Amino acid sequence: MKREARPIKIDRRVTGANMIDEPLQQVIQYSLRDYIHYWYYTLSEDESFLLEIRQTVQNALVQFSTRSKEVDWQPYFTTRLVDDFATHLRVFRKAQQRMAEKEDQKKDSSEDFVDTFFEVEIEMEKMVCRDLICTSSKDEEGFLKDLCEVLLYLLLPPGDFQNKIMRYFVREILSRGILLPLINQLSDPDYINQYIIWMIHDSNCNYEAFMNVIKLSDNIAELEAVRDKAAEELQFLRSLDTVGDDINTIKNQINSLLFVKKVCEMRIQRMQSGKEIDTVKLAANFGKLCTVPLDKILVHNVALQFFMDFMQQTGGQAHLFFWLTVEGYRVTAQQQLEVLHSRQRDGKHQINPTKGLLKQAAVGVFDQYLSEKASPRVQIDDYLLAKLEEVVKNEDPTPEIFDEVQKKVYDIMLRDEHFYPAFRHNALYIRMLAELDMLKEPSFKGSDDGDGESFNGSPTGSINLSLDDLSNVTAEEPVQIHAFISDTGVCNEHGKTYALYAITVKKRDGIQEIWKTYRRYSDFHDFHMRITEQFENLAGLLKLPGKKTFNNMDREFLEKRKNDLNAYLQLLLSPELLKACPALALCVFDFLENKAYNKGKGDFARKMDTFVNPLRNSMRNVSNAVKSIPDSLAEGMNKMSDNVGKMSERLGQDIKQSFSKAPILVPKPVSDPEHCRVSAQLDDNVDDNIPLRVMLLLMDEVFDLKERNQWLRRQITSLLQQLIRATYGDTINRKIVDHVESMTSPDQVADYVKHFRDSFWPNGILAETAPRRDRSIRMRTRVSAKTKLLEIMPDELKHIIGAETTRKGILRVFEMFQHTQLNRRLAYVFLEGFLETLFSQCKFHELFNKLHSRSERMRRYRERHQSYQAPALQKR
């Protein structure tokens, strides 16, 4: 007998939020349609089975949603997720180091590298090795089935779970229909590269970053793909029949493409011939090195690191540390005395504690570096030493107390052939230039590249009118020019935001003309550099407003800068100045003309000016670290002590005991920090600022800052904290927590479900497996993704840790994502951490250890471990 068809009622509530349930129901409907309906209806028309499956899936999702709401996701996203990524990067870095140490390393050693990676993983994780699920499709499918069955056991009612047929259907849909394709997509390097480009699509392609990628590439396939594309574009441009103004544009494009093609060919030739030479070595042998003065080195964090390493090698570290200590003492003493005087004016008298501590600090500096018991001791003239000792012990301390001796020590470092002159010819000096991005890659002798190469890799030669040409032209009659900045605004072009200043110009040359021209601050900066080089006497008269790294788009700041630039402009146009420098008028007129401004200074000059000149009147590494007035002299002296790294313990116990602030990175003692997870360095007893500290630990791992000396590591930590806080505000941890809350909000979760639905079922149709893209396209995508990553790195980060270190760190992270098996490992690590957080009451950690214990590498590691322990047990 045929049963009467009863209407099927489905409760469509899953999460309790309609914005999430609606796309989620579509995902369920599409899954059933494409994975079950197409074959089930050939067997039966009874829909009760389909209803049961749908109800089973919904029950699992309801349980999943309920558990998700009970979990505090903030620790996972701010600590566990970052730690998993940083630990994965640490394993990758150690595997790279181990491969580099092998003498028999071959060019095509991707399989050997993957084996080495998982060997390092065992050493790091101790009880886990994920090589099987990452390298064997059969083991991976078995792992996902086991995992899905455990999840169904936790999420389904007992009755549904005992129905084996139903359970197997749902398990297969989850494991093979959803999880496996998702992991395949996420672990595809080409997909990750496309995603990187999509994320940074607002950024313009930087030519310098692109050429750096080409010159640093060690992948011949990448270079061949770029070369072939350049040849294709050349063929197209040469086929165009153009006349007039367009012909100059096309010629420039052809020259650029020819240059790119030649660089690729030379790079391929070097790699194939096995004559790859380090840029630093080339520069040492053939390159003309720029000179960075000692006074600039002493005030730049990155440069100072290399000079400090050199001075330690030559035994002159006492001179350098004394100089730095005195700088810190001067700044701290000056600030404290200003505070003291202001309190005295307000009727508050606290003379004895402040001056007493200052005197104690001055005596400590003297004892540490200049007394007979100092080791090592700074050697200076006896009369200077006796004079200083008398002042230190008998007179009130002043900020200038060490000035005469400090100047003498500076002259020793500058002129002694064992110190700065020897440093100029040392490999550390060349490495310093590389970190400062001031090292030009020299051309090979005998090359036929003709025009040569400029600092940023672009063809030399310029069509811009030079200042030399302008200075040779004389004006026939006096021209009166008046100009002022009438307005300022913020513009956004190709994703980049910058300030623009509208200059109203009035020119009287028999006939009065009025127009407006628009200039950026960088235009003013470039123009200032050009005219101060051409007219040397202007350098002491004109002072351009300084740069500001952060919050430089605030209305208040823009208004202040407008006034400062106006004052600069009026001084530049003053009749007295123009009369004294007649040729200057033409330069100024050229700058104020209503046309696009062509920067006359090259990239190398601008880099030199960025790195060196702003430091001329400031002490960035010491003074700025204690710039804010401390609450107590003790805190100020400890900040100064952190900057010099070797401040004497004899500065007084009062100074040390009163400084109670915890550092940003609180190291936790571990037996071998390089063979453990990154989070093992966090102290469990210090729970403040955890998100920020984990972020800094990640940056420490990305840029491998452990190789730096302890002084620089402390300095980097302090500056990174300032950088992050200046970017996100003082409440950085609150910002991170708020961001995590927004990521897990119903609106965002609904967007995630919609993106998942649209990617698997675009327009409601199951997406076909995308064909593998052509190799040349994938290689060009790699180059583009690397270029995007390099160009978004802020200059502030390069100033703190060095340009070369920044590039290496970014390229290491990029290279990590170019191995499919390693990407699978990272995806499963994230999945495991997610499930362990979601089901915190269950023993998922033990389960994963058991599932991963099937690895042959794991068995060999245990046998080795037991063999190492056996002799120790026998001795006991």
Coordinates of N, CA, C and O in Angstrom, one line a residue, residues 593-678:
E593 N 55.9 76.5 -11.2 CA 55.1 76.5 -12.5 C 54.0 75.5 -12.4 O 54.1 74.5 -11.7
N594 N 52.9 75.7 -13.1 CA 51.7 74.9 -13.0 C 51.9 73.6 -13.9 O 51.4 73.5 -15.1
K595 N 52.7 72.7 -13.4 CA 53.0 71.5 -14.2 C 53.4 70.4 -13.2 O 53.6 70.7 -12.0
A596 N 53.5 69.2 -13.6 CA 53.9 68.1 -12.8 C 55.4 68.3 -12.4 O 56.2 68.6 -13.3
Y597 N 55.7 68.1 -11.1 CA 57.1 68.3 -10.7 C 57.9 67.0 -10.9 O 57.5 66.0 -10.5
N598 N 59.0 67.2 -11.6 CA 59.9 66.1 -11.8 C 61.0 66.1 -10.8 O 61.8 67.0 -10.7
K599 N 61.0 65.1 -9.9 CA 62.0 65.0 -8.9 C 63.4 64.9 -9.5 O 63.6 64.0 -10.3
G600 N 64.3 65.8 -9.1 CA 65.6 65.8 -9.7 C 66.6 64.9 -8.9 O 67.6 64.5 -9.5
K601 N 66.3 64.6 -7.7 CA 67.2 63.7 -6.9 C 66.9 62.3 -7.2 O 65.8 61.8 -7.2
G602 N 68.0 61.5 -7.3 CA 67.8 60.0 -7.5 C 67.4 59.3 -6.2 O 67.4 59.9 -5.1
D603 N 67.0 58.1 -6.3 CA 66.6 57.3 -5.2 C 67.7 57.2 -4.1 O 67.5 57.2 -2.9
F604 N 68.9 57.0 -4.6 CA 70.1 56.9 -3.7 C 70.2 58.1 -2.8 O 70.4 58.0 -1.6
A605 N 70.1 59.3 -3.5 CA 70.3 60.5 -2.7 C 69.1 60.7 -1.7 O 69.3 61.1 -0.5
R606 N 67.9 60.3 -2.1 CA 66.8 60.4 -1.1 C 66.9 59.4 0.0 O 66.6 59.7 1.1
K607 N 67.5 58.2 -0.3 CA 67.7 57.2 0.8 C 68.8 57.8 1.8 O 68.6 57.7 3.0
M608 N 69.8 58.3 1.2 CA 70.9 58.9 2.1 C 70.3 60.0 3.0 O 70.5 60.1 4.2
D609 N 69.4 60.8 2.4 CA 68.9 61.9 3.1 C 67.9 61.4 4.2 O 67.8 61.9 5.3
T610 N 67.2 60.3 3.8 CA 66.2 59.8 4.8 C 66.9 59.1 6.0 O 66.5 59.3 7.1
F611 N 68.0 58.4 5.7 CA 68.7 57.7 6.7 C 69.6 58.6 7.6 O 69.7 58.4 8.8
V612 N 70.3 59.6 6.9 CA 71.3 60.3 7.6 C 70.9 61.7 8.0 O 71.0 62.0 9.2
N613 N 70.5 62.5 7.1 CA 70.3 63.9 7.4 C 69.3 64.2 8.5 O 69.5 65.1 9.3
P614 N 68.1 63.5 8.6 CA 67.2 63.8 9.7 C 67.8 63.5 11.1 O 67.3 64.0 12.1
L615 N 68.9 62.7 11.1 CA 69.5 62.4 12.4 C 70.5 63.5 12.8 O 71.2 63.4 13.9
R616 N 70.7 64.5 12.0 CA 71.8 65.5 12.2 C 71.6 66.2 13.5 O 72.6 66.5 14.3
N617 N 70.4 66.5 13.9 CA 70.2 67.4 15.1 C 69.5 66.6 16.2 O 68.8 67.2 17.1
S618 N 69.5 65.3 16.2 CA 68.8 64.5 17.2 C 69.6 63.3 17.5 O 70.4 62.8 16.8
M619 N 69.3 62.7 18.7 CA 69.9 61.5 19.1 C 68.8 60.4 19.1 O 68.2 60.2 20.2
R620 N 68.6 59.8 18.0 CA 67.4 59.0 17.9 C 67.5 57.7 18.8 O 66.6 57.2 19.3
N621 N 68.7 57.2 18.9 CA 68.9 55.9 19.6 C 68.9 56.0 21.1 O 68.5 55.1 21.8
V622 N 69.4 57.2 21.6 CA 69.5 57.3 23.0 C 68.6 58.4 23.5 O 67.8 58.1 24.4
S623 N 68.6 59.6 22.9 CA 67.8 60.7 23.5 C 66.3 60.4 23.4 O 65.5 60.6 24.3
N624 N 65.8 59.9 22.2 CA 64.4 59.6 22.1 C 63.9 58.5 23.0 O 62.7 58.5 23.3
A625 N 64.8 57.6 23.4 CA 64.4 56.6 24.3 C 64.0 57.1 25.6 O 63.2 56.5 26.4
V626 N 64.6 58.2 26.0 CA 64.2 58.8 27.3 C 63.6 60.2 27.1 O 63.7 61.1 27.9
K627 N 62.9 60.4 25.9 CA 62.4 61.7 25.6 C 61.3 62.1 26.5 O 61.2 63.2 26.9
S628 N 60.4 61.2 26.8 CA 59.3 61.5 27.8 C 59.9 61.7 29.2 O 60.7 60.9 29.6
I629 N 59.5 62.7 29.9 CA 60.0 63.0 31.2 C 59.6 61.8 32.1 O 58.4 61.6 32.3
P630 N 60.5 61.1 32.7 CA 60.2 60.0 33.6 C 59.6 60.5 34.9 O 59.9 61.6 35.3
D631 N 58.9 59.6 35.6 CA 58.4 59.9 36.9 C 59.4 60.0 38.0 O 59.3 60.7 39.0
S632 N 60.5 59.4 37.8 CA 61.6 59.5 38.8 C 62.9 59.4 38.1 O 63.0 58.9 37.0
L633 N 63.9 59.9 38.7 CA 65.3 59.8 38.2 C 65.7 58.3 38.0 O 66.3 58.0 37.0
A634 N 65.2 57.5 38.9 CA 65.6 56.1 38.8 C 65.1 55.5 37.5 O 65.8 54.7 36.8
E635 N 63.8 55.8 37.1 CA 63.2 55.2 35.9 C 64.0 55.7 34.7 O 64.3 55.0 33.7
G636 N 64.3 57.0 34.7 CA 65.0 57.6 33.6 C 66.4 57.0 33.4 O 66.8 56.7 32.3
M637 N 67.1 56.8 34.5 CA 68.4 56.2 34.4 C 68.4 54.8 33.9 O 69.3 54.3 33.2
N638 N 67.3 54.1 34.3 CA 67.2 52.7 33.8 C 66.9 52.6 32.3 O 67.3 51.7 31.6
K639 N 66.1 53.6 31.8 CA 65.8 53.7 30.4 C 67.2 53.9 29.7 O 67.4 53.3 28.6
M640 N 67.9 54.8 30.2 CA 69.2 55.1 29.6 C 70.1 53.9 29.7 O 70.8 53.6 28.8
S641 N 70.0 53.2 30.8 CA 70.8 51.9 31.0 C 70.5 50.9 29.9 O 71.3 50.2 29.4
D642 N 69.1 50.8 29.6 CA 68.7 49.8 28.6 C 69.3 50.2 27.3 O 69.7 49.3 26.5
N643 N 69.5 51.5 27.0 CA 70.0 51.9 25.6 C 71.4 51.6 25.5 O 71.9 51.2 24.4
V644 N 72.2 51.7 26.5 CA 73.7 51.4 26.3 C 74.0 50.0 26.6 O 75.1 49.5 26.2
G645 N 73.1 49.2 27.2 CA 73.3 47.8 27.3 C 74.3 47.4 28.4 O 74.3 46.2 28.8
K646 N 75.2 48.3 28.8 CA 76.2 47.9 29.8 C 76.4 48.9 30.9 O 77.5 49.2 31.3
M647 N 75.3 49.5 31.3 CA 75.4 50.5 32.3 C 75.8 49.8 33.6 O 75.4 48.7 33.9
S648 N 76.7 50.4 34.4 CA 77.3 49.8 35.5 C 76.3 49.4 36.6 O 75.4 50.2 36.9
E649 N 76.6 48.3 37.2 CA 75.8 48.0 38.4 C 76.1 48.9 39.6 O 75.3 49.0 40.5
R650 N 77.2 49.6 39.5 CA 77.6 50.5 40.6 C 76.8 51.9 40.5 O 77.1 52.8 41.2
L651 N 75.8 52.0 39.6 CA 75.1 53.2 39.5 C 74.2 53.4 40.8 O 73.4 54.3 40.9
G652 N 74.1 52.3 41.6 CA 73.3 52.4 42.8 C 72.2 51.5 42.9 O 71.5 51.3 41.9
Q653 N 72.0 50.8 44.0 CA 70.9 49.9 44.2 C 69.6 50.6 44.1 O 68.5 50.1 43.7
D654 N 69.5 51.9 44.5 CA 68.3 52.7 44.5 C 67.7 52.8 43.1 O 66.5 52.7 42.9
I655 N 68.6 52.9 42.2 CA 68.2 53.1 40.8 C 67.5 51.8 40.3 O 66.5 51.8 39.7
K656 N 68.2 50.7 40.6 CA 67.7 49.4 40.1 C 66.4 49.0 40.9 O 65.5 48.5 40.2
Q657 N 66.4 49.2 42.2 CA 65.2 48.7 42.9 C 63.9 49.5 42.6 O 62.8 48.9 42.7
S658 N 64.1 50.7 42.2 CA 62.9 51.5 42.0 C 62.3 51.3 40.6 O 61.2 51.8 40.3
F659 N 63.0 50.6 39.7 CA 62.5 50.4 38.4 C 61.7 49.0 38.4 O 62.4 48.0 38.4
S660 N 60.4 49.1 38.4 CA 59.7 47.8 38.6 C 58.8 47.5 37.3 O 58.1 46.5 37.4
K661 N 58.9 48.3 36.3 CA 58.1 48.0 35.1 C 58.6 46.7 34.4 O 59.8 46.5 34.2
A662 N 57.6 45.9 34.0 CA 58.0 44.6 33.3 C 58.3 44.9 31.9 O 57.7 45.8 31.3
P663 N 59.3 44.3 31.3 CA 59.6 44.5 29.9 C 58.5 43.9 29.0 O 57.7 43.1 29.4
I664 N 58.6 44.3 27.7 CA 57.5 43.9 26.8 C 57.6 42.4 26.6 O 56.7 41.6 26.7
L665 N 58.8 41.9 26.4 CA 59.0 40.4 26.2 C 59.6 39.9 27.5 O 60.7 40.2 27.9
V666 N 58.8 39.1 28.2 CA 59.3 38.5 29.5 C 59.8 37.1 29.2 O 59.0 36.2 28.9
P667 N 61.1 36.9 29.1 CA 61.6 35.6 28.7 C 61.3 34.5 29.8 O 61.5 34.8 31.0
K668 N 60.9 33.4 29.4 CA 60.7 32.3 30.3 C 61.9 31.3 30.1 O 62.1 30.9 29.0
P669 N 62.6 31.0 31.2 CA 63.8 30.1 31.0 C 63.4 28.7 30.4 O 62.5 28.1 31.0
V670 N 64.0 28.3 29.3 CA 63.7 27.0 28.7 C 65.1 26.4 28.5 O 66.1 27.1 28.3
S671 N 65.1 25.1 28.4 CA 66.3 24.4 28.2 C 67.0 24.7 26.9 O 68.2 25.0 26.8
D672 N 66.2 24.7 25.8 CA 66.7 25.0 24.5 C 65.7 25.8 23.8 O 64.8 25.2 23.2
P673 N 65.7 27.1 23.8 CA 64.6 27.9 23.2 C 64.5 27.7 21.7 O 63.4 28.0 21.2
E674 N 65.5 27.2 21.0 CA 65.4 27.0 19.6 C 64.7 25.7 19.3 O 64.3 25.5 18.1
H675 N 64.5 24.8 20.2 CA 63.9 23.5 20.0 C 62.6 23.4 20.8 O 62.3 22.4 21.5
C676 N 61.8 24.5 20.8 CA 60.5 24.5 21.5 C 59.6 25.4 20.8 O 60.0 26.2 19.9
R677 N 58.3 25.4 21.1 CA 57.4 26.3 20.5 C 57.7 27.7 20.9 O 58.3 28.0 22.0
V678 N 57.3 28.7 20.1 CA 57.6 30.1 20.3 C 56.9 30.5 21.6 O 57.5 31.3 22.4

